[in-house]
Every structure is written in structure tokens, then in C-alpha cells.
Coordinates of C-alpha atoms in Angstrom, one line a residue:
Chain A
X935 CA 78.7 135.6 139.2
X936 CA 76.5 133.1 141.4
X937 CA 74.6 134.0 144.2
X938 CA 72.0 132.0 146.6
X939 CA 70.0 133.8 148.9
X940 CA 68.3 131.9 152.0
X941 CA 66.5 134.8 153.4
X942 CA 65.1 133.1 156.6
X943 CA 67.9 132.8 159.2
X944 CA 66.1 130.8 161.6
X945 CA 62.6 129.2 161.7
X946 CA 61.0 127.6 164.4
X947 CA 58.1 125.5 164.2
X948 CA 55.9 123.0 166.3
X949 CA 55.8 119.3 165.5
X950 CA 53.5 118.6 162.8
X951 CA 53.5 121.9 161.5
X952 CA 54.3 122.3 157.8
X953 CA 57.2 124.8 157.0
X954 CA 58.7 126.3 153.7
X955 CA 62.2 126.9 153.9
X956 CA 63.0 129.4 150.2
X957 CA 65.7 129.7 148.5
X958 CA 66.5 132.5 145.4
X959 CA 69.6 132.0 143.6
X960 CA 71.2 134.2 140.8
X961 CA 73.3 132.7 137.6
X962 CA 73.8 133.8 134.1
X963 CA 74.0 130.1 132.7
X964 CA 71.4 128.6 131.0
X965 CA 72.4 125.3 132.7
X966 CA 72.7 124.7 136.0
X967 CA 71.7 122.5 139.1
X968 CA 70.4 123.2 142.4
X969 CA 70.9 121.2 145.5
X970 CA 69.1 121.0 148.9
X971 CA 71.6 119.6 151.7
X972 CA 70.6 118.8 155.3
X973 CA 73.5 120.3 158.1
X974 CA 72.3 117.9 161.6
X975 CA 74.2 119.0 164.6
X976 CA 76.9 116.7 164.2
X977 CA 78.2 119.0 160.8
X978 CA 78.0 116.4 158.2
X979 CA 76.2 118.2 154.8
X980 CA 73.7 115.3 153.7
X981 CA 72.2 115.4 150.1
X982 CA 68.4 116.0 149.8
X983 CA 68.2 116.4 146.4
X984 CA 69.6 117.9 142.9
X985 CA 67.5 119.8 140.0
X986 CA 68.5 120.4 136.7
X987 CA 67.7 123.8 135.2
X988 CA 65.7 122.4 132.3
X989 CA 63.5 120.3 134.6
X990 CA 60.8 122.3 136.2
X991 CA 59.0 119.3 137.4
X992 CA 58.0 119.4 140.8
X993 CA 59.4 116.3 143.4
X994 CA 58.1 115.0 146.3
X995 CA 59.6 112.5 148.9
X996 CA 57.8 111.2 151.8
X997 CA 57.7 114.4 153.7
X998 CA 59.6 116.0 151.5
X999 CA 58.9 118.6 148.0
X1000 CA 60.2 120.9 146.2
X1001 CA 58.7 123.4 144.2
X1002 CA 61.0 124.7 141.1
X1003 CA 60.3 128.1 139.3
X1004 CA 62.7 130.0 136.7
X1005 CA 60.4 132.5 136.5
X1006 CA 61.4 133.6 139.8
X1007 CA 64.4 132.3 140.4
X1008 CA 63.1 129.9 143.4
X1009 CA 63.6 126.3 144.5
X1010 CA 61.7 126.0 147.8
X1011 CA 61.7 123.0 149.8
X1012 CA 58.8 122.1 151.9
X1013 CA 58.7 119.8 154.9
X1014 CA 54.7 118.5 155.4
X1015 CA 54.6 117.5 159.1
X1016 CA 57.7 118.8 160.6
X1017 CA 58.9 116.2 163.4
X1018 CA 61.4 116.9 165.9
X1019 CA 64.5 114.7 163.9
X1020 CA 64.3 117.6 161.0
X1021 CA 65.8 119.7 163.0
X1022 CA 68.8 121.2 161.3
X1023 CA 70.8 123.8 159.1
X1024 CA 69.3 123.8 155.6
X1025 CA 71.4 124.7 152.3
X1026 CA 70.5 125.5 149.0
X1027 CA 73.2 125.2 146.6
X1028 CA 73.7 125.9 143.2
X1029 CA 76.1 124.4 140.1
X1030 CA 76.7 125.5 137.0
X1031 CA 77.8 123.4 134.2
X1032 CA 81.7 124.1 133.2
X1033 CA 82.4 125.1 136.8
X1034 CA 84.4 122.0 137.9
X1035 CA 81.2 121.5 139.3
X1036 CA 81.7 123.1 142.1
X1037 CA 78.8 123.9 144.8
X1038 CA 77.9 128.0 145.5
X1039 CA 75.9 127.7 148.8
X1040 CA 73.6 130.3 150.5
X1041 CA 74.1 130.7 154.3
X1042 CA 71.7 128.4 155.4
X1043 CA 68.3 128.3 157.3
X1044 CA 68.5 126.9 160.7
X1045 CA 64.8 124.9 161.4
X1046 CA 64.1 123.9 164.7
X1047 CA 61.4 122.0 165.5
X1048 CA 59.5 121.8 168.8
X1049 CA 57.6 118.9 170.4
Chain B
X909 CA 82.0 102.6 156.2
X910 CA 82.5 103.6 152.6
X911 CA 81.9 107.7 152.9
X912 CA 83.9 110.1 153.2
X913 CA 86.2 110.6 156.0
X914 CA 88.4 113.4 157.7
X915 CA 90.6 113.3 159.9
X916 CA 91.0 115.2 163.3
X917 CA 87.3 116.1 163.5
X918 CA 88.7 118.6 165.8
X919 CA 92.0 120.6 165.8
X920 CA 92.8 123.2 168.6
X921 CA 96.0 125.3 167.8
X922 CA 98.0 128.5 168.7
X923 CA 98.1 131.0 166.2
X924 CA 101.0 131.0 164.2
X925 CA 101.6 127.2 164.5
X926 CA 100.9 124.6 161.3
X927 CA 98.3 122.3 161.1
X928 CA 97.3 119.7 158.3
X929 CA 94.0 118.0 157.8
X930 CA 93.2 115.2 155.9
X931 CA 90.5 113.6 153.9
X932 CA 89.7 109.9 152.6
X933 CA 87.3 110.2 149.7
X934 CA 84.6 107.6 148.5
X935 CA 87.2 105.0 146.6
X936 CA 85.9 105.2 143.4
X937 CA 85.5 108.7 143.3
X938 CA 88.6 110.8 141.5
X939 CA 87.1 114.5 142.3
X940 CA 87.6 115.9 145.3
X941 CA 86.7 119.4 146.8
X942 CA 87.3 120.8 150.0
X943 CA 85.4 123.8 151.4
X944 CA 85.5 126.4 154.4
X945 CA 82.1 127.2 156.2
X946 CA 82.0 129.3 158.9
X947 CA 80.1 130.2 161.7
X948 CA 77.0 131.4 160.3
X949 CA 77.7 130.7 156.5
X950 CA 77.2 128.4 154.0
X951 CA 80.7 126.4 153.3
X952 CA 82.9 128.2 150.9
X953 CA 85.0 126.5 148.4
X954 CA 88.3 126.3 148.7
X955 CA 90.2 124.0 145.6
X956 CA 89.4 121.4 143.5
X957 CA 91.2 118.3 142.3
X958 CA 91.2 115.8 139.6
X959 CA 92.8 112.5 140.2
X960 CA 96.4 114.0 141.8
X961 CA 96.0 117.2 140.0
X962 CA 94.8 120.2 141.2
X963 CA 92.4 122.2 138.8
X964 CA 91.2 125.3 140.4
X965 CA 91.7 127.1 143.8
X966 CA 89.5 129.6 145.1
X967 CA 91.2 133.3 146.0
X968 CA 89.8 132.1 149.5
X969 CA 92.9 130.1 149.5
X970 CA 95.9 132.2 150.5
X971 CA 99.6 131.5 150.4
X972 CA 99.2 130.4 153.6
X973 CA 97.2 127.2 152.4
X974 CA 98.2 124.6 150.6
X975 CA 96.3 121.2 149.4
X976 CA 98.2 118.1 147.6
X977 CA 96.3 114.9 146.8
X978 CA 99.7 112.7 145.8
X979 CA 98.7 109.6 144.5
X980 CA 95.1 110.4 144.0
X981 CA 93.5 109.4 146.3
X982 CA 93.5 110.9 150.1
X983 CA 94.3 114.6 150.4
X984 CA 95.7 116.6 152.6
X985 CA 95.0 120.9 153.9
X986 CA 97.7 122.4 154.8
X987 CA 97.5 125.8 156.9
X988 CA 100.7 127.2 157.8
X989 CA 101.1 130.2 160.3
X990 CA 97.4 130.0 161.5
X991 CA 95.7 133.2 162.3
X992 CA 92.6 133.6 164.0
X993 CA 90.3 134.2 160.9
X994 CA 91.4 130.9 159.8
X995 CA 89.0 129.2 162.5
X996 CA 86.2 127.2 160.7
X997 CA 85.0 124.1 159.6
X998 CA 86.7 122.4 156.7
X999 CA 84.6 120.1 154.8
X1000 CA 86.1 118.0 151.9
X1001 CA 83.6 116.2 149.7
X1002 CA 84.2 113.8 146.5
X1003 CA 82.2 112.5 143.8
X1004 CA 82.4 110.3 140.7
X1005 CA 82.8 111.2 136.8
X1006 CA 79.7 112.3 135.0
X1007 CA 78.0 115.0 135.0
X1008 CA 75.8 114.1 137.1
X1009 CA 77.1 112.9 140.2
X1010 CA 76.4 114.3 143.3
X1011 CA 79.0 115.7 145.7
X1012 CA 79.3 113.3 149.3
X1013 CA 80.4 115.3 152.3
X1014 CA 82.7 114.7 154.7
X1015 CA 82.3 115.3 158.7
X1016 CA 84.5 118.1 158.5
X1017 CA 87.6 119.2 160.6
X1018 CA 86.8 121.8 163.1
X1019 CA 89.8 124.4 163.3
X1020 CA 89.9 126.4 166.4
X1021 CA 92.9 129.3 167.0
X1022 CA 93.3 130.6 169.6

């Protein structure tokens, strides 16, 4: 079975504040993707990024990383200089290959950012 | 606007009345998926489709529900009898062929019973 654990509910920073949001996931495949998707107010799930399993390569975007480790099971995603527009629900999601592709999310860490 | 779209964003209903959602996928895209989230939770996923056929439902999806994609292209959540515990957001999302292709989300459907 798949499992992704947010552990932080809720997190609430100050503008221009750097903030870690983690995210552990479970899977007995030895290929498989993880996802980072953005949840704004208005609901719609926008795609931050995918990983593949045999890519431990760190990423960065603009404000943006990630930080991918099998060892521990861990994709964390880092925002450097949190401003008020990243405010949202934050999902990690994970897809194994063979499984219709189909996304197992963890419940989501809601960041809110404070001017 | 080329994404994915659903239609109502919002539903209000009674319990024990019908209702039936629908969603436009990305036109290229011949995979579509629709998922439950709610209040609290990461979405959920409900069934799965391939061009018109359906591939794999979740046991999320009770007798209750039932999801057609005719001519493969929109699709359509049915959820008859509504209870309650069937109030959520339901989110349908497509993508392309590959491996590799991301999943696009739609703005969901908002189901409230009352």
C-alpha cells in the first residue's frame, strides 16, 4: 500500500520568512513519482512539480526547491522568501508506475503567510 | 481557456435527491480521473478512464456512484440517493499518453447535502 504523510497541519509564517513544508511517503515500488501541487483558495490543485524515484537530483525554481532523499523517504519543498500570494493548501502526492497512474495524496499543509 | 473544466462549481441538494457533475478535459488528453477531497484531506480517487472506457474504480465509489465518459471525451459523476457523508469537493483531472504526463486539475464541484 501507499501512504504520504504531511505532518504539519498548518504553518504560519511572516513575509520573507523561509519555510519547509515535509512530506514522508511509503511505497514498495522501486519506481515511482512524487508531486508537489499548490490548493489556492479558489480549490483548483496546481502542479508545482513531479520527481522520479531514480532521480535524486535536487530542483530549484525561482523561490522554489526541493530536496529529495530515499534514504528517508522525504521530498521537502522549501519556499525562500515566503510572500503573502503563497498562501495556500500544499500536497504531496505520490504515483507509482502500473497504477493507472493514479495520484495518492497526503492531507495537505495549509501555509499562510503574513505581511 | 484550454484546462480543464467542471461544471456546477457548486451543487446544493437534499439528501436523498440525484445529482450529476460534469467535467470537460484538456482536448487532447484521453485519461481522465476524478477524485473526492474532503474537508481536511487530501483528494481521494475515485475511477479512472481510458478514452470511453472505464479502467479502475476505487471501493470509495459505492453503488450509489456512477461515472460514464460516452464518447470519450467529457464525463459525467453521477450520485444518486445523496447522503450527508457524500458532501465534498469533486475534482476531475486529465492528462495525455506517456508515462510521463502530468495530471491537470479541474476547479472542482463543491457538493453540499443537506
Amino acid at each position: 500500500a501507499q501512504k504520504v504523510t504531511q505532518a504539519q497541519t498548518e504553518i504560519s509564517v511572516v513575509e520573507k520568512e523561509d519555510v519547509t513544508l515535509d512530506c514522508v511517503y511509503e511505497t514498495r515500488d522501486t519506481t515511482y513519482y512524487l508531486f508537489w501541487y499548490k490548493q489556492p483558495p479558489s480549490g483548483e490543485l496546481v502542479f508545482l512539480i513531479r520527481r522520479n524515484s531514480f532521480d535524486e537530483q535536487n530542483e530549484i525554481s525561482g523561490r522554489y526547491s526541493w530536496n529529495f532523499q530515499k534514504s528517508t523517504s522525504s521530498f521537502n519543498f522549501t519556499i525562500t522568501a515566503s510572500q503573502v500570494v503563497d498562501s495556500a493548501v500544499y500536497f504531496c502526492a505520490l504515483r507509482s508506475r502500473g497504477s493507472n497512474y493514479k495520484l495518492t495524496f497526503g492531507k495537505g499543509t495549509l501555509l499562510t503567510v503574513n505581511p | 481557456d484550454t484546462g480543464v473544466s467542471q461544471d456546477p462549481r457548486h451543487k446544493i441538494t437534499k439528501r436523498g435527491q440525484n445529482v450529476t457533475f460534469r467535467c470537460d478535459p484538456i482536448s487532447e488528453h484521453n485519461r481522465l480521473y476524478w477524485y473526492r477531497q474532503t474537508l481536511g484531506q487530501g483528494p481521494e480517487f475515485l475511477t479512472y478512464f481510458q478514452n470511453e472506457a472505464q479502467l479502475e474504480k476505487s471501493r470509495l465509489l459505492s453503488d450509489r456512484f456512477s461515472a460514464e465518459r460516452p464518447k470519450g471525451s467529457f464525463s459525467t459523476l453521477e450520485i444518486q440517493r445523496t447522503e450527508q457523508g457524500d458532501s465534498a469537493m469533486y475534482l476531475c483531472a486529465s492528462r495525455g499518453g506517456g508515462v510521463i504526463y502530468e495530471q491537470f486539475f479541474g476547479p472542482g464541484t463543491r457538493l453540499t447535502v443537506l
